[in-house]
Amino acid sequence: MALRHITRSVNPLPCSLRAARSLSSLAGVANPIPATFLRGGTSKGIFLNRAHLPPDQSQWDTIFLGIMGSPDAQYGRQLNGMGGGVSSLSKICVVGTPSESQKSVGIDVEYTFAQVGIRDNVIDYSGNCGNLSSMIGVFAVDEGICAPHISHVPKATGTVRTFNTNTNKRIDNTFLVVESGSRYMPVLDGEQASIAGVPGRASPILLDFVSPSGARTGELLPTGSPSDTVHVTLADSREVTVPVSLVDATNPTVFTSEQGLRTALNIPDDVAINFGDSAVVDTLERIRQAGAQLMGLDPLAQAQPKVAVLEPASVDDAEADIVINAFSMGVLHKAVPMTVGLCLGVAAHVPRTLAWDAIGGRHKTGELLRIRHPGGVVEVGAELSSSGEVASARVMRTGRRLMKGVVWW
């Protein structure tokens, strides 16, 4: 079942009574609960086997908040839990066996992603995490939930076909494997690959998002147009018009241009934009909310859609085609949310989007788009069918097993 709501724990009952009622309904859930702590790409998260959670998904929130140490309204550090005080470290994936109907179309495992609030008790199920998606197959094989589909060309690899319930999309994970008795187990500690934002080298994990268009809205271009304008009232009461591209592939994203942001805030061309400045952050949030409304999404849900600023790569940058500064939960991302990077890779193929314009409309299907972000460069690929439909979006990630045991909630 797809989860497309945002849980907002607002209740007039006293906290003590509310907690007592919640805990009484979870009396049969182990505390501590079996858990695995994994890095996937540039994110880390808690992975849980769905078999260890209540069948009623509305009861998950109390457990997730306790695991992460949320809400931490005073300090925002989540020191009472596994969270790290930033959105990329406050994530949970619940992994389980697929339904019979999913099995019939080749799905091996399904998962639900939860973005856990840091200072508040909001748990957002409205989107997916591209980085942690890279470790779903590894976790499922480690847990014995499924076995990988093995190929020996050119090296022994295993593929797990995963299904994300947040977006109702299939994502294939392919990773190196080694034979261990009667099983093939994922290998993560090779040195074949590296990714920006993570030190060292590791084994590659290929993510293939199958038919990624319309993950939330049902359409690649929710407004039917590759470019739109949003009317925004700024904090100083000025009204401005800002160009945007509203694209929904892997996750919905509001793209705006660096020049459009400069014009809105009267920032001279010879002055670098400070993406940590409160006026910049506030303006981008207003742009994001306006874009969300045009996409038919909840503008108050910070997790989705995300907002990102695009600009052409400098002429002397031989490593990148385009530059992005993306925000996650109102904060500049230290790299780029992987679903935003994949969405950009798709948008670059769509004529007259801001992404298309930024690279001069020269990108061809199958070519990797080199995206410069605050942490370095990432390459993403997209395949379009002869009819122009997006067949897949691909990216390479790495991951690492960090801990396996139990976690208190």
PDB file of N, CA and C in Angstrom, residues 9 17 25 50 69 73 88 112 119 138 146 165-166 200-201 221 242 290 299 306 339 360 379:
ATOM      1  N   SER A   9       1.741  14.837  14.487  1.00  0.00           N
ATOM      2  CA  SER A   9       1.233  14.398  15.783  1.00  0.00           C
ATOM      3  C   SER A   9       0.763  15.599  16.587  1.00  0.00           C
ATOM      4  N   LEU A  17      -0.637  11.427  29.095  1.00  0.00           N
ATOM      5  CA  LEU A  17      -1.745  10.556  28.754  1.00  0.00           C
ATOM      6  C   LEU A  17      -1.604  10.063  27.319  1.00  0.00           C
ATOM      7  N   SER A  25      -0.681   0.603  23.220  1.00  0.00           N
ATOM      8  CA  SER A  25      -1.032  -0.058  21.959  1.00  0.00           C
ATOM      9  C   SER A  25       0.175  -0.737  21.327  1.00  0.00           C
ATOM     10  N   ARG A  50      10.171  -5.213   8.335  1.00  0.00           N
ATOM     11  CA  ARG A  50       8.758  -4.923   8.586  1.00  0.00           C
ATOM     12  C   ARG A  50       8.112  -5.954   9.511  1.00  0.00           C
ATOM     13  N   GLY A  69      15.311   9.994  18.367  1.00  0.00           N
ATOM     14  CA  GLY A  69      15.503  11.016  19.393  1.00  0.00           C
ATOM     15  C   GLY A  69      14.788  12.305  19.063  1.00  0.00           C
ATOM     16  N   ALA A  73      13.260  19.921  20.160  1.00  0.00           N
ATOM     17  CA  ALA A  73      12.944  21.319  19.834  1.00  0.00           C
ATOM     18  C   ALA A  73      13.982  22.295  20.376  1.00  0.00           C
ATOM     19  N   SER A  88      19.766  14.407   6.411  1.00  0.00           N
ATOM     20  CA  SER A  88      20.367  13.231   5.783  1.00  0.00           C
ATOM     21  C   SER A  88      20.719  12.140   6.791  1.00  0.00           C
ATOM     22  N   THR A 112       9.309   1.057   2.604  1.00  0.00           N
ATOM     23  CA  THR A 112       8.707   2.353   2.872  1.00  0.00           C
ATOM     24  C   THR A 112       9.765   3.240   3.513  1.00  0.00           C
ATOM     25  N   ARG A 119      13.369  18.748  14.994  1.00  0.00           N
ATOM     26  CA  ARG A 119      12.879  19.600  16.086  1.00  0.00           C
ATOM     27  C   ARG A 119      11.396  19.374  16.366  1.00  0.00           C
ATOM     28  N   VAL A 138      20.715  -4.762  -0.527  1.00  0.00           N
ATOM     29  CA  VAL A 138      21.738  -5.327   0.363  1.00  0.00           C
ATOM     30  C   VAL A 138      21.107  -5.768   1.676  1.00  0.00           C
ATOM     31  N   CYS A 146      14.997 -11.943   0.616  1.00  0.00           N
ATOM     32  CA  CYS A 146      14.995 -12.403  -0.768  1.00  0.00           C
ATOM     33  C   CYS A 146      16.410 -12.777  -1.162  1.00  0.00           C
ATOM     34  N   THR A 165       7.039   1.990  -1.712  1.00  0.00           N
ATOM     35  CA  THR A 165       5.609   2.232  -1.494  1.00  0.00           C
ATOM     36  C   THR A 165       5.262   3.713  -1.440  1.00  0.00           C
ATOM     37  N   ASN A 166       6.249   4.578  -1.137  1.00  0.00           N
ATOM     38  CA  ASN A 166       5.972   6.017  -1.087  1.00  0.00           C
ATOM     39  C   ASN A 166       5.611   6.563  -2.456  1.00  0.00           C
ATOM     40  N   GLY A 200      37.227   7.907   0.734  1.00  0.00           N
ATOM     41  CA  GLY A 200      37.646   6.565   0.389  1.00  0.00           C
ATOM     42  C   GLY A 200      36.906   5.980  -0.800  1.00  0.00           C
ATOM     43  N   ARG A 201      37.153   4.705  -1.015  1.00  0.00           N
ATOM     44  CA  ARG A 201      36.570   3.981  -2.145  1.00  0.00           C
ATOM     45  C   ARG A 201      35.823   2.756  -1.629  1.00  0.00           C
ATOM     46  N   LEU A 221       5.610  16.428 -15.964  1.00  0.00           N
ATOM     47  CA  LEU A 221       5.436  17.880 -15.864  1.00  0.00           C
ATOM     48  C   LEU A 221       4.037  18.141 -15.309  1.00  0.00           C
ATOM     49  N   VAL A 242       9.132  34.716 -10.418  1.00  0.00           N
ATOM     50  CA  VAL A 242      10.345  33.910 -10.512  1.00  0.00           C
ATOM     51  C   VAL A 242      10.116  32.762 -11.493  1.00  0.00           C
ATOM     52  N   ALA A 290       5.185  27.958  -3.418  1.00  0.00           N
ATOM     53  CA  ALA A 290       4.383  28.363  -4.587  1.00  0.00           C
ATOM     54  C   ALA A 290       4.418  27.283  -5.657  1.00  0.00           C
ATOM     55  N   PRO A 299       1.948  22.534   0.307  1.00  0.00           N
ATOM     56  CA  PRO A 299       3.081  23.469   0.410  1.00  0.00           C
ATOM     57  C   PRO A 299       3.743  23.479   1.781  1.00  0.00           C
ATOM     58  N   LYS A 306      11.187  19.241  -3.105  1.00  0.00           N
ATOM     59  CA  LYS A 306      12.382  19.968  -2.738  1.00  0.00           C
ATOM     60  C   LYS A 306      12.580  21.122  -3.724  1.00  0.00           C
ATOM     61  N   THR A 339      17.546  11.843  -5.258  1.00  0.00           N
ATOM     62  CA  THR A 339      16.365  11.902  -6.107  1.00  0.00           C
ATOM     63  C   THR A 339      16.278  13.243  -6.848  1.00  0.00           C
ATOM     64  N   GLY A 360      22.308  24.315 -22.515  1.00  0.00           N
ATOM     65  CA  GLY A 360      22.254  24.672 -23.924  1.00  0.00           C
ATOM     66  C   GLY A 360      21.524  23.678 -24.798  1.00  0.00           C
ATOM     67  N   GLU A 379      27.473  11.970 -11.385  1.00  0.00           N
ATOM     68  CA  GLU A 379      27.008  11.695 -12.743  1.00  0.00           C
ATOM     69  C   GLU A 379      25.715  10.899 -12.688  1.00  0.00           C
TER      70      GLU A 379
END
